[in-house]
Amino acid sequence: MTHSPSVRKIAIVHDWLPLYGGAERVLEQILLVLPQADIFSMIDAIPPGQRGFLQNKPVTTSFVQRLPGAKTRYRSYFPIMPLAVEQFDLSPYDLVISSSYSFAKGVLTGPDQRHLCYCHSPIRYAWDMQHQYLEQSGLSKGLKSFIVRFLLHYVRLWDYRTAAGVDAFAANSAYIARRIMKVYRREAEVIYPPVAIDNFQIEERKEDFYLTASRMVPYKKMDLIAEAFSRMPEKKLIIIGDGPEMDKVRAKSGSNVELLGYRDNATLRSHLQRAKAFVFVAEEDFGIVPVEAQACGTPVIAFGRGGVAETVIPGKTGILFYEQSAESLAGAVRLFETGTFSPAEIRQQAEKFSAEVFRRRFSDFVRRNCQGWEASLGL
């Protein structure tokens, strides 16, 4: 590269920008660590008044941005995403950071460039979760199913090959690090995603209700939670959230289960503070809401697979159970009620996942993998 050490150029490549979600919170913190970076994304649908987390920077988008309906139905263009991401010309940049759970890590870089990938997950619907996604999409049989399976086979080949272009991986949990090793045969450093724990205040006095909150989609298994508590009519459950599974959840809810539907962040925060415990049954890569509950000093009762197994300490900050069934959850609730939990100790656990901790660990990750460039990167 011909750049002098004082003007190292940095590019951050994000999969897509449809809204301000979990992956975008990571991008926001990366930009705070490396504010001079330029941003690339397959599509950008963030409205003008909501771009503060991008530091109001312009975003270079791919040709997918100009395709019909791409800003809302971008996932349907997955067969051409490998081509799209390879069209980004990153040759002027010394350091490329991909924030990837789909295609961003497939950017083309040269031998004198350094490519670091913060991997939220290898492409879930192309690898171990393919069959689940096909079933949920109604594509388990027929000609369309065959075509989609063929395309996903191609995506897997491309995804595996492009992992070789990454100099170092970071993963958002040990669970995802294991998936990266399984899929790409690469080691990954675990850097937990940032949780805005300062937005949540500890509450020592808990009320006599359990809480769960999520978008109602199949893998969240909200109907299972409703079913388990309906079998325990003496225990009150409040459910916050909406989605395509709402009718299914409602059908399994007894009189002791209260469905509030969608609620704003302030209402969710209030319930997280006051709940006896937060209930979580999904197998997530990380799981932000269980950490937010702990930031309120609220213990968590959770299915013990995925990232939540790394954030909840059994017997100290909550209870883990190991079968996604109403019976197993009910047993975990009964076990929970035999224990005692310290809100202050639970809050202390949540502080390990703060935005400040993320920025420090991500800075260290970049430093270690860009030795000799620290000053020119502003680190």
PDB file of C-alpha atoms in Angstrom, residues 5-179:
ATOM      1  CA  PRO A   5       1.025   5.658   8.346  1.00  0.00           C
ATOM      2  CA  SER A   6      -0.850   8.844   9.268  1.00  0.00           C
ATOM      3  CA  VAL A   7      -3.676   8.254   6.775  1.00  0.00           C
ATOM      4  CA  ARG A   8      -4.625   4.603   7.030  1.00  0.00           C
ATOM      5  CA  LYS A   9      -7.992   4.178   5.354  1.00  0.00           C
ATOM      6  CA  ILE A  10     -10.696   1.999   6.922  1.00  0.00           C
ATOM      7  CA  ALA A  11     -13.832   0.487   5.395  1.00  0.00           C
ATOM      8  CA  ILE A  12     -16.635  -1.138   7.366  1.00  0.00           C
ATOM      9  CA  VAL A  13     -18.831  -3.503   5.346  1.00  0.00           C
ATOM     10  CA  HIS A  14     -22.244  -4.310   6.837  1.00  0.00           C
ATOM     11  CA  ASP A  15     -24.700  -6.810   5.344  1.00  0.00           C
ATOM     12  CA  TRP A  16     -27.689  -4.470   5.029  1.00  0.00           C
ATOM     13  CA  LEU A  17     -29.267  -1.531   6.820  1.00  0.00           C
ATOM     14  CA  PRO A  18     -33.059  -1.937   6.967  1.00  0.00           C
ATOM     15  CA  LEU A  19     -33.456  -0.719  10.568  1.00  0.00           C
ATOM     16  CA  TYR A  20     -31.672  -0.103  13.861  1.00  0.00           C
ATOM     17  CA  GLY A  21     -31.435  -3.630  15.253  1.00  0.00           C
ATOM     18  CA  GLY A  22     -28.922  -5.764  17.124  1.00  0.00           C
ATOM     19  CA  ALA A  23     -26.318  -5.927  14.347  1.00  0.00           C
ATOM     20  CA  GLU A  24     -26.653  -2.167  13.833  1.00  0.00           C
ATOM     21  CA  ARG A  25     -25.919  -1.582  17.520  1.00  0.00           C
ATOM     22  CA  VAL A  26     -22.637  -3.411  16.968  1.00  0.00           C
ATOM     23  CA  LEU A  27     -21.932  -1.261  13.899  1.00  0.00           C
ATOM     24  CA  GLU A  28     -22.659   1.853  15.978  1.00  0.00           C
ATOM     25  CA  GLN A  29     -20.028   0.881  18.554  1.00  0.00           C
ATOM     26  CA  ILE A  30     -17.450  -0.062  15.899  1.00  0.00           C
ATOM     27  CA  LEU A  31     -17.889   3.431  14.447  1.00  0.00           C
ATOM     28  CA  LEU A  32     -17.232   4.914  17.890  1.00  0.00           C
ATOM     29  CA  VAL A  33     -13.946   2.970  17.984  1.00  0.00           C
ATOM     30  CA  LEU A  34     -13.039   3.865  14.367  1.00  0.00           C
ATOM     31  CA  PRO A  35     -14.939   7.103  13.568  1.00  0.00           C
ATOM     32  CA  GLN A  36     -12.877   7.790  10.435  1.00  0.00           C
ATOM     33  CA  ALA A  37     -14.181   4.647   8.687  1.00  0.00           C
ATOM     34  CA  ASP A  38     -16.301   4.657   5.539  1.00  0.00           C
ATOM     35  CA  ILE A  39     -19.433   2.481   5.459  1.00  0.00           C
ATOM     36  CA  PHE A  40     -20.526   0.001   2.797  1.00  0.00           C
ATOM     37  CA  SER A  41     -23.766  -2.000   2.804  1.00  0.00           C
ATOM     38  CA  MET A  42     -25.776  -4.015   0.285  1.00  0.00           C
ATOM     39  CA  ILE A  43     -28.848  -1.840   0.911  1.00  0.00           C
ATOM     40  CA  ASP A  44     -29.552   1.237   3.049  1.00  0.00           C
ATOM     41  CA  ALA A  45     -33.133   1.959   4.130  1.00  0.00           C
ATOM     42  CA  ILE A  46     -32.444   4.052   7.250  1.00  0.00           C
ATOM     43  CA  PRO A  47     -34.561   7.272   7.139  1.00  0.00           C
ATOM     44  CA  PRO A  48     -32.750  10.641   7.297  1.00  0.00           C
ATOM     45  CA  GLY A  49     -33.862  11.390  10.864  1.00  0.00           C
ATOM     46  CA  GLN A  50     -32.650   8.069  12.276  1.00  0.00           C
ATOM     47  CA  ARG A  51     -29.055   7.993  11.088  1.00  0.00           C
ATOM     48  CA  GLY A  52     -27.398   9.162  14.291  1.00  0.00           C
ATOM     49  CA  PHE A  53     -26.027   5.701  15.019  1.00  0.00           C
ATOM     50  CA  LEU A  54     -24.183   5.944  11.669  1.00  0.00           C
ATOM     51  CA  GLN A  55     -22.784   9.327  12.746  1.00  0.00           C
ATOM     52  CA  ASN A  56     -24.839  10.619   9.778  1.00  0.00           C
ATOM     53  CA  LYS A  57     -22.211   9.235   7.419  1.00  0.00           C
ATOM     54  CA  PRO A  58     -23.051   8.402   3.808  1.00  0.00           C
ATOM     55  CA  VAL A  59     -23.314   4.708   2.972  1.00  0.00           C
ATOM     56  CA  THR A  60     -22.004   3.203  -0.262  1.00  0.00           C
ATOM     57  CA  THR A  61     -24.565   0.649  -1.416  1.00  0.00           C
ATOM     58  CA  SER A  62     -24.523  -2.158  -3.991  1.00  0.00           C
ATOM     59  CA  PHE A  63     -26.588  -2.478  -7.171  1.00  0.00           C
ATOM     60  CA  VAL A  64     -29.177  -4.391  -5.118  1.00  0.00           C
ATOM     61  CA  GLN A  65     -30.289  -1.002  -3.707  1.00  0.00           C
ATOM     62  CA  ARG A  66     -31.761  -0.139  -7.100  1.00  0.00           C
ATOM     63  CA  LEU A  67     -33.696  -3.384  -7.621  1.00  0.00           C
ATOM     64  CA  PRO A  68     -37.499  -3.483  -7.179  1.00  0.00           C
ATOM     65  CA  GLY A  69     -38.581  -3.758  -3.544  1.00  0.00           C
ATOM     66  CA  ALA A  70     -35.016  -4.297  -2.350  1.00  0.00           C
ATOM     67  CA  LYS A  71     -35.333  -2.067   0.722  1.00  0.00           C
ATOM     68  CA  THR A  72     -37.962  -4.343   2.256  1.00  0.00           C
ATOM     69  CA  ARG A  73     -37.547  -7.674   0.447  1.00  0.00           C
ATOM     70  CA  TYR A  74     -33.752  -7.686   0.221  1.00  0.00           C
ATOM     71  CA  ARG A  75     -33.488 -11.270   1.529  1.00  0.00           C
ATOM     72  CA  SER A  76     -35.293 -12.555  -1.556  1.00  0.00           C
ATOM     73  CA  TYR A  77     -32.273 -11.424  -3.582  1.00  0.00           C
ATOM     74  CA  PHE A  78     -29.941 -13.794  -1.732  1.00  0.00           C
ATOM     75  CA  PRO A  79     -28.829 -15.670  -4.906  1.00  0.00           C
ATOM     76  CA  ILE A  80     -27.157 -12.501  -6.255  1.00  0.00           C
ATOM     77  CA  MET A  81     -25.794 -11.193  -2.946  1.00  0.00           C
ATOM     78  CA  PRO A  82     -22.397 -12.900  -3.452  1.00  0.00           C
ATOM     79  CA  LEU A  83     -22.045 -11.084  -6.779  1.00  0.00           C
ATOM     80  CA  ALA A  84     -23.206  -7.811  -5.227  1.00  0.00           C
ATOM     81  CA  VAL A  85     -20.760  -7.780  -2.335  1.00  0.00           C
ATOM     82  CA  GLU A  86     -17.862  -8.625  -4.651  1.00  0.00           C
ATOM     83  CA  GLN A  87     -18.524  -5.442  -6.650  1.00  0.00           C
ATOM     84  CA  PHE A  88     -17.451  -3.152  -3.814  1.00  0.00           C
ATOM     85  CA  ASP A  89     -14.082  -1.657  -4.788  1.00  0.00           C
ATOM     86  CA  LEU A  90     -12.166  -1.633  -1.508  1.00  0.00           C
ATOM     87  CA  SER A  91      -8.722  -1.322  -3.069  1.00  0.00           C
ATOM     88  CA  PRO A  92      -8.104   2.181  -1.575  1.00  0.00           C
ATOM     89  CA  TYR A  93      -8.475   0.846   1.994  1.00  0.00           C
ATOM     90  CA  ASP A  94      -5.770  -0.526   4.279  1.00  0.00           C
ATOM     91  CA  LEU A  95      -8.140  -2.104   6.800  1.00  0.00           C
ATOM     92  CA  VAL A  96     -11.485  -3.716   5.990  1.00  0.00           C
ATOM     93  CA  ILE A  97     -13.839  -4.716   8.797  1.00  0.00           C
ATOM     94  CA  SER A  98     -16.882  -6.785   7.888  1.00  0.00           C
ATOM     95  CA  SER A  99     -19.848  -6.938  10.250  1.00  0.00           C
ATOM     96  CA  SER A 100     -21.417 -10.083   8.886  1.00  0.00           C
ATOM     97  CA  TYR A 101     -24.227 -12.537   9.459  1.00  0.00           C
ATOM     98  CA  SER A 102     -24.808 -13.148   5.761  1.00  0.00           C
ATOM     99  CA  PHE A 103     -22.641 -11.913   2.905  1.00  0.00           C
ATOM    100  CA  ALA A 104     -20.465  -8.985   4.064  1.00  0.00           C
ATOM    101  CA  LYS A 105     -17.420 -11.120   4.823  1.00  0.00           C
ATOM    102  CA  GLY A 106     -17.230 -12.068   1.116  1.00  0.00           C
ATOM    103  CA  VAL A 107     -15.720  -8.741   0.021  1.00  0.00           C
ATOM    104  CA  LEU A 108     -12.611  -8.932  -2.135  1.00  0.00           C
ATOM    105  CA  THR A 109      -9.353  -7.772  -0.523  1.00  0.00           C
ATOM    106  CA  GLY A 110      -5.710  -7.893  -1.577  1.00  0.00           C
ATOM    107  CA  PRO A 111      -2.593  -9.345   0.077  1.00  0.00           C
ATOM    108  CA  ASP A 112      -1.539  -6.006   1.601  1.00  0.00           C
ATOM    109  CA  GLN A 113      -4.953  -5.276   3.073  1.00  0.00           C
ATOM    110  CA  ARG A 114      -6.127  -6.627   6.421  1.00  0.00           C
ATOM    111  CA  HIS A 115      -9.646  -8.007   6.654  1.00  0.00           C
ATOM    112  CA  LEU A 116     -11.131  -8.518  10.128  1.00  0.00           C
ATOM    113  CA  CYS A 117     -14.610 -10.023  10.435  1.00  0.00           C
ATOM    114  CA  TYR A 118     -16.984  -9.549  13.358  1.00  0.00           C
ATOM    115  CA  CYS A 119     -19.202 -12.542  12.675  1.00  0.00           C
ATOM    116  CA  HIS A 120     -22.705 -12.521  14.145  1.00  0.00           C
ATOM    117  CA  SER A 121     -23.129 -15.979  12.598  1.00  0.00           C
ATOM    118  CA  PRO A 122     -22.305 -17.887   9.435  1.00  0.00           C
ATOM    119  CA  ILE A 123     -25.334 -17.696   7.112  1.00  0.00           C
ATOM    120  CA  ARG A 124     -27.884 -19.505   9.281  1.00  0.00           C
ATOM    121  CA  TYR A 125     -30.344 -20.491   6.560  1.00  0.00           C
ATOM    122  CA  ALA A 126     -27.564 -21.883   4.364  1.00  0.00           C
ATOM    123  CA  TRP A 127     -25.914 -24.072   7.012  1.00  0.00           C
ATOM    124  CA  ASP A 128     -27.249 -25.929  10.061  1.00  0.00           C
ATOM    125  CA  MET A 129     -30.621 -24.144  10.109  1.00  0.00           C
ATOM    126  CA  GLN A 130     -31.447 -24.740   6.434  1.00  0.00           C
ATOM    127  CA  HIS A 131     -34.152 -27.342   7.060  1.00  0.00           C
ATOM    128  CA  GLN A 132     -35.827 -25.226   9.745  1.00  0.00           C
ATOM    129  CA  TYR A 133     -35.933 -22.165   7.493  1.00  0.00           C
ATOM    130  CA  LEU A 134     -37.278 -24.126   4.520  1.00  0.00           C
ATOM    131  CA  GLU A 135     -40.055 -25.616   6.634  1.00  0.00           C
ATOM    132  CA  GLN A 136     -41.024 -22.252   8.120  1.00  0.00           C
ATOM    133  CA  SER A 137     -41.065 -20.713   4.622  1.00  0.00           C
ATOM    134  CA  GLY A 138     -43.287 -23.461   3.212  1.00  0.00           C
ATOM    135  CA  LEU A 139     -40.451 -24.657   0.976  1.00  0.00           C
ATOM    136  CA  SER A 140     -39.879 -28.163   2.297  1.00  0.00           C
ATOM    137  CA  LYS A 141     -41.303 -29.840  -0.853  1.00  0.00           C
ATOM    138  CA  GLY A 142     -41.839 -29.262  -4.542  1.00  0.00           C
ATOM    139  CA  LEU A 143     -40.052 -27.558  -7.431  1.00  0.00           C
ATOM    140  CA  LYS A 144     -39.506 -24.265  -5.579  1.00  0.00           C
ATOM    141  CA  SER A 145     -37.927 -26.220  -2.714  1.00  0.00           C
ATOM    142  CA  PHE A 146     -35.535 -27.929  -5.152  1.00  0.00           C
ATOM    143  CA  ILE A 147     -34.513 -24.609  -6.714  1.00  0.00           C
ATOM    144  CA  VAL A 148     -33.938 -22.935  -3.338  1.00  0.00           C
ATOM    145  CA  ARG A 149     -31.951 -25.932  -2.062  1.00  0.00           C
ATOM    146  CA  PHE A 150     -29.770 -25.804  -5.180  1.00  0.00           C
ATOM    147  CA  LEU A 151     -29.143 -22.076  -4.702  1.00  0.00           C
ATOM    148  CA  LEU A 152     -28.298 -22.583  -1.027  1.00  0.00           C
ATOM    149  CA  HIS A 153     -25.795 -25.270  -2.038  1.00  0.00           C
ATOM    150  CA  TYR A 154     -24.078 -22.676  -4.233  1.00  0.00           C
ATOM    151  CA  VAL A 155     -24.165 -20.120  -1.395  1.00  0.00           C
ATOM    152  CA  ARG A 156     -22.501 -22.638   0.970  1.00  0.00           C
ATOM    153  CA  LEU A 157     -19.656 -23.227  -1.465  1.00  0.00           C
ATOM    154  CA  TRP A 158     -19.156 -19.477  -1.879  1.00  0.00           C
ATOM    155  CA  ASP A 159     -19.427 -18.818   1.866  1.00  0.00           C
ATOM    156  CA  TYR A 160     -16.818 -21.429   2.747  1.00  0.00           C
ATOM    157  CA  ARG A 161     -14.418 -20.214   0.071  1.00  0.00           C
ATOM    158  CA  THR A 162     -14.639 -16.550   1.121  1.00  0.00           C
ATOM    159  CA  ALA A 163     -13.740 -17.371   4.727  1.00  0.00           C
ATOM    160  CA  ALA A 164     -10.162 -17.793   3.492  1.00  0.00           C
ATOM    161  CA  GLY A 165     -10.071 -14.056   2.703  1.00  0.00           C
ATOM    162  CA  VAL A 166     -10.564 -13.119   6.363  1.00  0.00           C
ATOM    163  CA  ASP A 167      -7.367 -12.528   8.356  1.00  0.00           C
ATOM    164  CA  ALA A 168      -9.042 -12.837  11.772  1.00  0.00           C
ATOM    165  CA  PHE A 169     -12.531 -13.630  13.042  1.00  0.00           C
ATOM    166  CA  ALA A 170     -14.344 -12.322  16.103  1.00  0.00           C
ATOM    167  CA  ALA A 171     -17.583 -14.016  17.178  1.00  0.00           C
ATOM    168  CA  ASN A 172     -20.461 -12.632  19.231  1.00  0.00           C
ATOM    169  CA  SER A 173     -20.489 -15.670  21.552  1.00  0.00           C
ATOM    170  CA  ALA A 174     -18.630 -18.915  22.175  1.00  0.00           C
ATOM    171  CA  TYR A 175     -21.661 -20.625  20.624  1.00  0.00           C
ATOM    172  CA  ILE A 176     -21.050 -18.755  17.348  1.00  0.00           C
ATOM    173  CA  ALA A 177     -17.291 -19.363  17.622  1.00  0.00           C
ATOM    174  CA  ARG A 178     -18.076 -23.085  17.608  1.00  0.00           C
ATOM    175  CA  ARG A 179     -20.289 -22.609  14.553  1.00  0.00           C
TER     176      ARG A 179
END
